[in-house]
Amino acid sequence: MWYELTPAPGMAGDQTEFLKRAQRAAGALGLCDRPNITDPPTWDEGCLIVATLQRRWVFVADRYGRAAVDRLARACGSTAAESDAPEILSEPLKWAHAYVPSGATLNRTAQDDESGGGDLRLAPPENGLIALNVRRIGHWEDDRLTDWLADEFNTQPDSSKLRRTGVSAARIMAATPDMRESQDAAKQAAAALDLGFTNLAAHPSHPGLGAVLLSILLELLLVALAVPLPWWTALSGLPVLGWAVWRKASMGPDADLTVRPRHRWWTARTRVARSSDLKTRSMGDEPTFGDRRRRIHAYAFQRSTFPLPAGALAACAMPPADSEAASTPLTLRPHVLEDTDGPLVGYDRESRPVRLSSTALYGGVALLGEPGGGKSNSMHGIATHVARTLKPDDVMVMFESKGADSIPILRRVAPGLRVVDCMDPSTPMIDLLGSGTPSERAVRFADLMRQALGPNQIGPRSRIQIRDAVFAALTLMGSDGWEDRCRAAGCRVPRTWADAAGLLLGCDGIGAARLMGHAANMLGDADVDAAIERLHGGRTDSGRPKIADGRLAEQLSAPMNKMDILNQCPRLVRPGRRVVSWHAILSHGGRFAINIGAAERGAHDAMPEQTRRLVGALLFQGLRFEIERSCAGWQARGRRLDLFVDELTDVTGSDGTDGGSGAQAMEWLREKGRAFGVEAFVGTQNPLQLDTRLQASFLGFMTVCCYVLRAPASASIAADAIGLDLRAVKTLGPHVIACSTVGSDGASLPPMVLSVPWFDGDPEAARAA
């Protein structure tokens, strides 16, 4: 079966790893074993390699099959796809093969370490090819190789790369329209393998000619013997001659390719020892003891057969990476993704669709890319597939940061979409307080604030202060005549419960906070009085505050800052606005978009960045904890919760100096969310915006996709996560994505570079998603 190898762009790895992969590939091709009585030789081990200027093909027998080809492809940093025989083999080219003449010598480079894949490259002629026919070393060749290397270097042969694991026997051929050019190409290819030979040669290949010449010689011999014998004996060799001529005439233009490396069936070759052969590495001449060292072992193989280390084999199969290319080339689809039924990621080099495995979606999908690179387009393509496969009781929740620009697209992507537009009071808002008494609701909000922002931003004291302020505000605003009490106390009438809590925490100054506390004390509620005393420190018998204004401002600064950020958008908690709980959303199923960007209707008002991040974190954490309470066992029951986050930094609770609690949420979704039916699809523009722990969780998703990132620091992070090198990520073209994912069995696949269709504007692409 023929396979074409195409480069997997920028696969990272050092020389040691390359040589280990090459040795494993040689073992998978049957080059490291020996036939025996229970496994007789079938002469199908090894491979054929055909190399042109821009392409590489490998032929492997069905006995070793796809697994061996994949090993070889991984060894040489490429991907393999089934292919027809190379078309160039059908052209009438002149073939030549390299050989080792008697005057060739083996220099000390045969003692060096094997060359890496970047050092050892074939340079096929522009109008021709280079080919290798590779087999395992025979039994007698193995012993002769050991003796030859030992005598050649006057030392233990295991120090030579020609004697290490995975060494095979190869016939090196070249073919061009001109015979002289073919011979030059064959010699250059043999020299490029860095075997340590000098003075190599090549001569024309004429497969089948030897049988014809031997048949002619046999016929001449029979004619000579026919003088004393009956005349008809002279004709007995004609059938053999006719067969040889017919065989030669019926050979195709690629007949030389199938000629296996020749064996030397005679006795081991020897030569006369020279003075240099009798030198040790540290002293003078060795003792000769008579005639014992007059002759030494010479070349171990038939002269047209070369020893081929495993690293050289992988380097010969390595497809050329276009170092002058302006953008990273597309790759081929791995064969394990041929029948997958997940969302469409893109199209490969041959315009074949590449889909994710549906079982891999529970491991999460991470999307990275510069602004305008196409990240949202891919997110919408995935959402199209998810919405199409959603069952009535499944839930789809999308946190959208682009607002008015994306909501119309999401309505088309997910028919029946219900939008929670945070900046549009005419739409419902997610309930931040929940139901219950003012005390229960205040505790719930304070806990949510701490869970969303983390203990570094909301410590234990800040949590209690938020709880007391919200409790007092809810109790006051739920009483009759609360506006009159505020006016009587001399304070501003708050617009919302969050505004009232902010006043109590000092958003309008400590003086206004004390006046608002006095209004709350007018209720005569002992619990409210206790909460105000914990907030403001109470008063002495003479009526003076126990805590000075400056010190109180310091104590309330952390919760005051957060409530002040929330109060910058009072329409979020406007009185009378309809609210819906996460529990209700998860209980009934459906498609929901949470718009934390600009409002879809009206003047497209948008929240300030700090407010957007605070509200996003509150909503995201509220959903995360409701999933834990309400979705246990969803996967076992066949239910799904598909969670989309357009921009991760908008829901992590980061304030620029602290990462918030996003890392814990991502870790929970990645490690435990599967049992709750969660499939997470998360995007971000720059991985450097994430703290170390959050970045590790985000890039630990089973599928990581990346559009172009030109900044070296961020591109390096993405390249490591996907398995490419830095240049490959920096030179991704427009609408091209690099993707690392797993198969349906969970095994990691080689990185892919794919062309992404326009899901947002092309109806055909949306239908194919």
Tab-separated table of C-alpha atoms in Angstrom, residues 300-723:
chain	number	residue	atom	x	y	z
A	300	ALA	CA	30.377	-6.715	4.353
A	301	PHE	CA	27.605	-6.300	1.751
A	302	GLN	CA	27.167	-6.728	-1.957
A	303	ARG	CA	28.526	-3.487	-3.408
A	304	SER	CA	25.160	-2.031	-4.467
A	305	THR	CA	23.781	-2.549	-0.950
A	306	PHE	CA	24.327	0.065	1.770
A	307	PRO	CA	23.889	-0.140	5.557
A	308	LEU	CA	21.188	2.354	6.554
A	309	PRO	CA	20.855	3.566	10.195
A	310	ALA	CA	17.353	4.137	11.521
A	311	GLY	CA	17.873	7.884	11.729
A	312	ALA	CA	18.915	8.054	8.081
A	313	LEU	CA	15.854	6.016	7.102
A	314	ALA	CA	13.525	8.482	8.844
A	315	ALA	CA	15.403	11.446	7.373
A	316	CYS	CA	15.005	10.059	3.837
A	317	ALA	CA	11.251	9.744	4.345
A	318	MET	CA	10.954	13.227	5.858
A	319	PRO	CA	8.908	15.454	3.546
A	320	PRO	CA	10.486	18.791	2.714
A	321	ALA	CA	9.318	21.739	4.766
A	322	ASP	CA	9.236	24.831	2.598
A	323	SER	CA	11.547	27.084	4.582
A	324	GLU	CA	10.751	30.010	2.277
A	325	ALA	CA	6.988	29.683	2.655
A	326	ALA	CA	5.196	32.806	3.836
A	327	SER	CA	2.600	30.807	5.745
A	328	THR	CA	2.345	27.424	7.403
A	329	PRO	CA	1.132	24.775	4.913
A	330	LEU	CA	-2.024	22.769	5.443
A	331	THR	CA	-1.754	19.149	6.556
A	332	LEU	CA	-3.695	15.983	5.806
A	333	ARG	CA	-6.505	14.607	7.939
A	334	PRO	CA	-5.458	11.737	10.254
A	335	HIS	CA	-7.170	8.529	9.196
A	336	VAL	CA	-8.732	8.054	12.658
A	337	LEU	CA	-10.855	11.173	12.054
A	338	GLU	CA	-12.345	9.917	8.793
A	339	ASP	CA	-15.617	8.738	10.349
A	340	THR	CA	-15.960	11.108	13.313
A	341	ASP	CA	-19.298	12.847	13.817
A	342	GLY	CA	-18.395	15.887	15.897
A	343	PRO	CA	-18.305	19.561	14.862
A	344	LEU	CA	-16.441	20.622	11.729
A	345	VAL	CA	-13.099	22.299	12.487
A	346	GLY	CA	-11.898	22.914	8.940
A	347	TYR	CA	-10.663	21.352	5.722
A	348	ASP	CA	-7.317	19.642	5.152
A	349	ARG	CA	-4.824	19.944	2.315
A	350	GLU	CA	-7.015	17.873	0.001
A	351	SER	CA	-10.187	19.834	0.935
A	352	ARG	CA	-11.548	16.964	3.005
A	353	PRO	CA	-13.636	17.892	6.072
A	354	VAL	CA	-12.003	17.387	9.471
A	355	ARG	CA	-14.397	16.842	12.369
A	356	LEU	CA	-13.703	16.376	16.057
A	357	SER	CA	-14.644	13.176	17.773
A	358	SER	CA	-17.922	13.633	19.653
A	359	THR	CA	-16.480	11.704	22.601
A	360	ALA	CA	-13.615	14.196	22.834
A	361	LEU	CA	-15.956	17.134	23.413
A	362	TYR	CA	-16.312	16.207	27.082
A	363	GLY	CA	-12.584	16.965	27.381
A	364	GLY	CA	-13.170	20.576	26.360
A	365	VAL	CA	-12.205	22.720	23.369
A	366	ALA	CA	-9.854	25.698	23.804
A	367	LEU	CA	-9.652	28.412	21.125
A	368	LEU	CA	-6.927	31.039	20.893
A	369	GLY	CA	-6.211	33.799	18.406
A	370	GLU	CA	-5.573	37.464	17.882
A	371	PRO	CA	-8.517	39.888	17.619
A	372	GLY	CA	-10.163	39.430	14.234
A	373	GLY	CA	-8.346	36.169	13.587
A	374	GLY	CA	-11.449	33.981	13.376
A	375	LYS	CA	-11.873	32.637	16.892
A	376	SER	CA	-15.530	33.680	17.144
A	377	ASN	CA	-16.199	32.271	13.662
A	378	SER	CA	-14.952	28.849	14.799
A	379	MET	CA	-16.932	29.154	18.027
A	380	HIS	CA	-20.082	29.827	16.024
A	381	GLY	CA	-19.353	26.857	13.750
A	382	ILE	CA	-19.105	24.558	16.744
A	383	ALA	CA	-22.242	26.098	18.234
A	384	THR	CA	-24.110	25.403	14.976
A	385	HIS	CA	-23.302	21.708	15.231
A	386	VAL	CA	-24.129	21.582	18.940
A	387	ALA	CA	-27.481	23.331	18.457
A	388	ARG	CA	-28.358	20.914	15.645
A	389	THR	CA	-27.668	17.852	17.803
A	390	LEU	CA	-29.232	19.209	21.014
A	391	LYS	CA	-32.044	17.157	22.536
A	392	PRO	CA	-35.107	18.859	24.067
A	393	ASP	CA	-33.918	18.452	27.661
A	394	ASP	CA	-30.301	19.443	26.934
A	395	VAL	CA	-29.038	22.917	27.802
A	396	MET	CA	-26.853	25.250	25.770
A	397	VAL	CA	-25.446	28.342	27.510
A	398	MET	CA	-23.290	30.911	25.702
A	399	PHE	CA	-21.459	33.749	27.454
A	400	GLU	CA	-21.097	36.378	24.738
A	401	SER	CA	-18.746	39.351	25.100
A	402	LYS	CA	-19.125	40.968	21.667
A	403	GLY	CA	-22.773	41.768	22.310
A	404	ALA	CA	-24.745	43.430	19.548
A	405	ASP	CA	-22.378	42.184	16.810
A	406	SER	CA	-22.756	38.499	17.679
A	407	ILE	CA	-26.283	38.090	19.057
A	408	PRO	CA	-27.937	38.159	15.590
A	409	ILE	CA	-25.497	35.451	14.445
A	410	LEU	CA	-26.234	33.373	17.529
A	411	ARG	CA	-29.967	33.636	16.835
A	412	ARG	CA	-29.350	32.150	13.400
A	413	VAL	CA	-26.939	29.534	14.755
A	414	ALA	CA	-29.294	28.369	17.512
A	415	PRO	CA	-32.961	28.729	16.553
A	416	GLY	CA	-35.162	29.377	19.560
A	417	LEU	CA	-32.348	31.182	21.398
A	418	ARG	CA	-33.349	33.051	24.551
A	419	VAL	CA	-31.174	36.061	25.322
A	420	VAL	CA	-30.329	37.409	28.754
A	421	ASP	CA	-29.080	40.858	27.750
A	422	CYS	CA	-27.509	42.292	30.874
A	423	MET	CA	-27.670	45.898	29.618
A	424	ASP	CA	-31.266	45.651	28.344
A	425	PRO	CA	-33.772	45.962	31.225
A	426	SER	CA	-36.557	44.638	28.985
A	427	THR	CA	-34.961	41.178	29.074
A	428	PRO	CA	-34.737	38.998	32.176
A	429	MET	CA	-31.605	39.092	34.304
A	430	ILE	CA	-29.972	36.176	36.065
A	431	ASP	CA	-30.922	36.438	39.738
A	432	LEU	CA	-27.842	37.283	41.805
A	433	LEU	CA	-29.681	37.026	45.129
A	434	GLY	CA	-32.016	34.066	44.832
A	435	SER	CA	-35.142	33.587	46.865
A	436	GLY	CA	-35.675	33.595	50.642
A	437	THR	CA	-35.449	36.067	53.470
A	438	PRO	CA	-33.220	39.150	53.232
A	439	SER	CA	-30.695	37.394	55.444
A	440	GLU	CA	-30.565	34.288	53.205
A	441	ARG	CA	-30.296	36.352	50.053
A	442	ALA	CA	-27.520	38.504	51.519
A	443	VAL	CA	-25.532	35.446	52.559
A	444	ARG	CA	-25.999	33.953	49.096
A	445	PHE	CA	-24.726	37.106	47.364
A	446	ALA	CA	-21.737	37.496	49.672
A	447	ASP	CA	-20.766	33.881	49.122
A	448	LEU	CA	-21.135	34.310	45.355
A	449	MET	CA	-18.945	37.413	45.403
A	450	ARG	CA	-16.210	35.556	47.279
A	451	GLN	CA	-16.482	32.496	45.019
A	452	ALA	CA	-16.328	34.625	41.886
A	453	LEU	CA	-13.451	36.891	42.852
A	454	GLY	CA	-11.453	34.593	45.090
A	455	PRO	CA	-10.145	34.984	48.632
A	456	ASN	CA	-7.442	37.473	47.647
A	457	GLN	CA	-9.982	40.060	46.506
A	458	ILE	CA	-12.783	39.191	48.940
A	459	GLY	CA	-11.394	38.006	52.245
A	460	PRO	CA	-13.410	36.758	55.226
A	461	ARG	CA	-13.962	40.274	56.629
A	462	SER	CA	-14.970	41.691	53.246
A	463	ARG	CA	-17.455	38.856	52.796
A	464	ILE	CA	-19.100	39.640	56.150
A	465	GLN	CA	-19.202	43.345	55.333
A	466	ILE	CA	-20.912	42.670	51.990
A	467	ARG	CA	-23.362	40.330	53.688
A	468	ASP	CA	-24.282	42.894	56.362
A	469	ALA	CA	-24.594	45.747	53.848
A	470	VAL	CA	-26.813	43.779	51.473
A	471	PHE	CA	-28.931	42.449	54.355
A	472	ALA	CA	-29.521	45.949	55.730
A	473	ALA	CA	-30.232	47.319	52.243
A	474	LEU	CA	-32.769	44.582	51.389
A	475	THR	CA	-34.511	44.912	54.744
A	476	LEU	CA	-34.687	48.695	54.508
A	477	MET	CA	-35.957	48.766	50.908
A	478	GLY	CA	-38.490	46.066	51.673
A	479	SER	CA	-40.109	48.122	54.428
A	480	ASP	CA	-42.904	50.640	54.123
A	481	GLY	CA	-41.852	54.279	53.984
A	482	TRP	CA	-38.164	53.518	53.454
A	483	GLU	CA	-37.746	56.501	51.121
A	484	ASP	CA	-39.103	58.845	53.827
A	485	ARG	CA	-36.633	57.375	56.330
A	486	CYS	CA	-33.766	58.112	53.969
A	487	ARG	CA	-34.871	61.696	53.546
A	488	ALA	CA	-35.368	62.059	57.302
A	489	ALA	CA	-31.841	60.777	57.905
A	490	GLY	CA	-30.500	63.261	55.382
A	491	CYS	CA	-29.121	60.719	52.910
A	492	ARG	CA	-29.691	60.184	49.206
A	493	VAL	CA	-32.525	57.809	48.255
A	494	PRO	CA	-30.810	54.746	46.687
A	495	ARG	CA	-31.947	53.530	43.265
A	496	THR	CA	-31.400	49.800	43.831
A	497	TRP	CA	-30.508	47.389	46.582
A	498	ALA	CA	-26.927	47.350	45.260
A	499	ASP	CA	-26.852	51.157	45.443
A	500	ALA	CA	-28.106	51.042	49.046
A	501	ALA	CA	-25.459	48.462	49.975
A	502	GLY	CA	-22.842	50.617	48.268
A	503	LEU	CA	-23.919	53.644	50.294
A	504	LEU	CA	-23.564	51.649	53.509
A	505	LEU	CA	-20.052	50.589	52.418
A	506	GLY	CA	-18.942	54.170	51.730
A	507	CYS	CA	-19.290	54.528	47.955
A	508	ASP	CA	-20.466	58.147	48.495
A	509	GLY	CA	-18.123	58.721	51.413
A	510	ILE	CA	-18.093	57.695	55.055
A	511	GLY	CA	-20.444	60.540	56.023
A	512	ALA	CA	-23.086	59.282	53.592
A	513	ALA	CA	-22.501	55.735	54.854
A	514	ARG	CA	-23.250	56.782	58.440
A	515	LEU	CA	-26.383	58.641	57.341
A	516	MET	CA	-27.577	55.579	55.435
A	517	GLY	CA	-26.881	53.488	58.517
A	518	HIS	CA	-28.965	55.892	60.576
A	519	ALA	CA	-31.874	55.455	58.135
A	520	ALA	CA	-31.590	51.684	58.544
A	521	ASN	CA	-31.560	52.036	62.326
A	522	MET	CA	-34.913	53.804	62.109
A	523	LEU	CA	-36.489	50.432	61.312
A	524	GLY	CA	-36.001	49.353	64.897
A	525	ASP	CA	-34.895	45.899	63.733
A	526	ALA	CA	-32.364	44.368	66.108
A	527	ASP	CA	-30.703	42.301	63.342
A	528	VAL	CA	-30.327	45.372	61.144
A	529	ASP	CA	-28.933	47.376	64.084
A	530	ALA	CA	-26.374	44.619	64.710
A	531	ALA	CA	-25.370	44.557	61.050
A	532	ILE	CA	-24.901	48.355	60.983
A	533	GLU	CA	-22.838	48.199	64.167
A	534	ARG	CA	-20.571	45.539	62.615
A	535	LEU	CA	-20.192	47.706	59.541
A	536	HIS	CA	-19.588	51.089	61.144
A	537	GLY	CA	-18.389	50.159	64.623
A	538	GLY	CA	-21.275	51.624	66.631
A	539	ARG	CA	-21.243	54.740	68.779
A	540	THR	CA	-20.146	55.687	72.275
A	541	ASP	CA	-22.549	56.732	75.028
A	542	SER	CA	-21.985	60.327	74.014
A	543	GLY	CA	-23.075	59.527	70.435
A	544	ARG	CA	-19.622	59.756	68.845
A	545	PRO	CA	-18.495	57.017	66.364
A	546	LYS	CA	-16.224	54.445	67.924
A	547	ILE	CA	-14.178	54.190	64.708
A	548	ALA	CA	-12.787	57.309	63.065
A	549	ASP	CA	-13.826	58.035	59.489
A	550	GLY	CA	-10.358	57.487	58.045
A	551	ARG	CA	-9.920	54.094	59.695
A	552	LEU	CA	-13.453	53.034	58.733
A	553	ALA	CA	-12.764	53.959	55.112
A	554	GLU	CA	-9.744	51.644	55.145
A	555	GLN	CA	-11.781	48.798	56.609
A	556	LEU	CA	-14.543	49.148	54.007
A	557	SER	CA	-12.353	49.858	50.961
A	558	ALA	CA	-12.294	46.319	49.467
A	559	PRO	CA	-16.047	45.602	49.466
A	560	MET	CA	-16.782	49.261	48.675
A	561	ASN	CA	-14.694	49.043	45.462
A	562	LYS	CA	-16.561	45.953	44.255
A	563	MET	CA	-20.012	47.375	44.977
A	564	ASP	CA	-19.013	50.657	43.347
A	565	ILE	CA	-18.047	48.727	40.171
A	566	LEU	CA	-21.394	46.905	40.212
A	567	ASN	CA	-23.296	50.163	40.699
A	568	GLN	CA	-21.816	51.683	37.541
A	569	CYS	CA	-24.593	49.831	35.682
A	570	PRO	CA	-27.730	50.223	37.828
A	571	ARG	CA	-29.949	48.675	35.141
A	572	LEU	CA	-28.421	45.275	36.026
A	573	VAL	CA	-30.464	45.178	39.240
A	574	ARG	CA	-33.173	47.713	38.432
A	575	PRO	CA	-36.267	47.296	40.618
A	576	GLY	CA	-39.045	45.521	38.757
A	577	ARG	CA	-36.726	43.834	36.254
A	578	ARG	CA	-37.663	40.213	35.679
A	579	VAL	CA	-35.178	37.675	36.988
A	580	VAL	CA	-34.564	34.038	36.215
A	581	SER	CA	-32.482	31.604	38.222
A	582	TRP	CA	-29.823	29.212	36.932
A	583	HIS	CA	-31.830	26.414	38.508
A	584	ALA	CA	-34.827	27.234	36.304
A	585	ILE	CA	-32.658	27.353	33.177
A	586	LEU	CA	-31.024	23.999	33.884
A	587	SER	CA	-34.309	22.386	34.831
A	588	HIS	CA	-36.200	23.191	31.639
A	589	GLY	CA	-33.526	22.903	28.960
A	590	GLY	CA	-33.124	25.071	25.877
A	591	ARG	CA	-30.672	27.489	24.256
A	592	PHE	CA	-29.577	30.591	26.154
A	593	ALA	CA	-27.171	33.453	25.443
A	594	ILE	CA	-25.847	35.575	28.296
A	595	ASN	CA	-24.843	38.865	26.711
A	596	ILE	CA	-22.337	40.745	28.858
A	597	GLY	CA	-21.335	42.970	25.938
A	598	ALA	CA	-23.149	45.858	24.281
A	599	ALA	CA	-26.939	45.662	24.343
A	600	GLU	CA	-28.559	44.307	21.203
A	601	ARG	CA	-31.326	46.895	21.120
A	602	GLY	CA	-31.429	50.628	21.643
A	603	ALA	CA	-28.197	52.611	21.750
A	604	HIS	CA	-26.110	49.439	22.245
A	605	ASP	CA	-24.977	50.532	25.682
A	606	ALA	CA	-22.022	48.559	27.034
A	607	MET	CA	-20.734	47.969	30.524
A	608	PRO	CA	-17.353	49.360	31.571
A	609	GLU	CA	-14.651	46.730	31.386
A	610	GLN	CA	-14.350	46.298	35.162
A	611	THR	CA	-18.113	45.912	35.496
A	612	ARG	CA	-18.245	43.415	32.631
A	613	ARG	CA	-15.590	41.258	34.261
A	614	LEU	CA	-17.253	41.440	37.679
A	615	VAL	CA	-20.715	40.589	36.326
A	616	GLY	CA	-19.297	37.865	34.087
A	617	ALA	CA	-17.525	36.276	37.042
A	618	LEU	CA	-20.662	36.418	39.210
A	619	LEU	CA	-22.821	34.831	36.514
A	620	PHE	CA	-20.223	32.198	35.574
A	621	GLN	CA	-19.597	31.113	39.146
A	622	GLY	CA	-23.308	31.068	39.858
A	623	LEU	CA	-23.779	28.702	36.928
A	624	ARG	CA	-20.820	26.553	37.936
A	625	PHE	CA	-22.176	25.945	41.456
A	626	GLU	CA	-25.715	25.396	40.189
A	627	ILE	CA	-24.343	22.736	37.818
A	628	GLU	CA	-22.844	20.973	40.805
A	629	ARG	CA	-26.181	21.136	42.644
A	630	SER	CA	-28.569	20.316	39.785
A	631	CYS	CA	-26.735	18.303	37.098
A	632	ALA	CA	-25.343	15.312	38.980
A	633	GLY	CA	-25.562	12.197	36.831
A	634	TRP	CA	-26.477	14.006	33.628
A	635	GLN	CA	-23.913	12.141	31.532
A	636	ALA	CA	-25.183	8.771	32.732
A	637	ARG	CA	-28.720	9.843	31.796
A	638	GLY	CA	-27.624	11.075	28.364
A	639	ARG	CA	-28.154	14.791	29.067
A	640	ARG	CA	-25.714	17.495	28.020
A	641	LEU	CA	-24.825	20.999	29.094
A	642	ASP	CA	-22.898	22.750	26.332
A	643	LEU	CA	-21.116	25.763	27.785
A	644	PHE	CA	-19.604	28.412	25.459
A	645	VAL	CA	-17.389	31.233	26.726
A	646	ASP	CA	-16.394	33.731	24.060
A	647	GLU	CA	-13.666	35.399	26.161
A	648	LEU	CA	-12.338	33.590	29.215
A	649	THR	CA	-10.918	36.700	30.893
A	650	ASP	CA	-14.448	38.161	31.125
A	651	VAL	CA	-15.642	35.410	33.472
A	652	THR	CA	-12.595	34.654	35.627
A	653	GLY	CA	-12.953	37.531	38.083
A	654	SER	CA	-9.498	38.892	37.360
A	655	ASP	CA	-8.893	42.489	38.352
A	656	GLY	CA	-5.527	42.820	36.616
A	657	THR	CA	-3.487	41.983	39.697
A	658	ASP	CA	-5.267	38.817	40.843
A	659	GLY	CA	-6.555	35.997	38.681
A	660	GLY	CA	-9.818	35.576	40.585
A	661	SER	CA	-11.307	32.118	40.914
A	662	GLY	CA	-11.338	31.243	37.213
A	663	ALA	CA	-8.598	28.637	37.658
A	664	GLN	CA	-10.662	26.621	40.127
A	665	ALA	CA	-13.704	26.800	37.858
A	666	MET	CA	-11.725	25.649	34.790
A	667	GLU	CA	-10.139	22.828	36.770
A	668	TRP	CA	-13.547	21.698	37.967
A	669	LEU	CA	-15.027	21.790	34.461
A	670	ARG	CA	-12.062	19.894	32.990
A	671	GLU	CA	-11.696	17.271	35.697
A	672	LYS	CA	-15.239	16.769	37.022
A	673	GLY	CA	-17.598	18.435	34.581
A	674	ARG	CA	-17.853	15.324	32.369
A	675	ALA	CA	-19.931	13.457	34.965
A	676	PHE	CA	-22.321	16.436	35.035
A	677	GLY	CA	-22.731	16.349	31.248
A	678	VAL	CA	-20.632	19.480	30.668
A	679	GLU	CA	-18.988	20.104	27.298
A	680	ALA	CA	-16.940	23.319	27.530
A	681	PHE	CA	-15.914	25.484	24.565
A	682	VAL	CA	-13.744	28.343	25.760
A	683	GLY	CA	-11.843	31.049	23.900
A	684	THR	CA	-9.337	33.765	24.700
A	685	GLN	CA	-7.263	36.183	22.667
A	686	ASN	CA	-3.991	35.984	24.521
A	687	PRO	CA	-2.873	33.197	26.879
A	688	LEU	CA	-0.594	35.671	28.673
A	689	GLN	CA	-3.722	37.299	30.136
A	690	LEU	CA	-4.293	34.164	32.203
A	691	ASP	CA	-2.422	33.381	35.382
A	692	THR	CA	-0.241	30.275	35.437
A	693	ARG	CA	-2.768	27.945	37.056
A	694	LEU	CA	-5.650	29.055	34.836
A	695	GLN	CA	-3.460	28.836	31.747
A	696	ALA	CA	-2.500	25.238	32.585
A	697	SER	CA	-6.159	24.247	33.002
A	698	PHE	CA	-7.252	26.027	29.830
A	699	LEU	CA	-4.495	24.549	27.664
A	700	GLY	CA	-5.070	21.128	29.230
A	701	PHE	CA	-8.317	20.676	27.310
A	702	MET	CA	-8.370	17.651	24.988
A	703	THR	CA	-8.688	19.912	21.947
A	704	VAL	CA	-6.621	23.083	21.561
A	705	CYS	CA	-7.078	25.241	18.454
A	706	CYS	CA	-5.132	28.360	17.609
A	707	TYR	CA	-5.297	31.054	14.963
A	708	VAL	CA	-2.240	33.146	14.193
A	709	LEU	CA	-0.431	34.666	17.178
A	710	ARG	CA	2.386	36.950	16.086
A	711	ALA	CA	3.728	37.963	19.498
A	712	PRO	CA	6.571	35.523	20.328
A	713	ALA	CA	5.645	35.145	24.004
A	714	SER	CA	2.015	34.150	23.387
A	715	ALA	CA	2.853	32.156	20.240
A	716	SER	CA	5.388	30.113	22.205
A	717	ILE	CA	2.743	29.109	24.768
A	718	ALA	CA	0.283	28.066	22.068
A	719	ALA	CA	2.966	26.203	20.112
A	720	ASP	CA	3.936	24.140	23.163
A	721	ALA	CA	0.306	23.276	23.857
A	722	ILE	CA	-0.395	22.143	20.293
A	723	GLY	CA	2.962	20.489	19.580
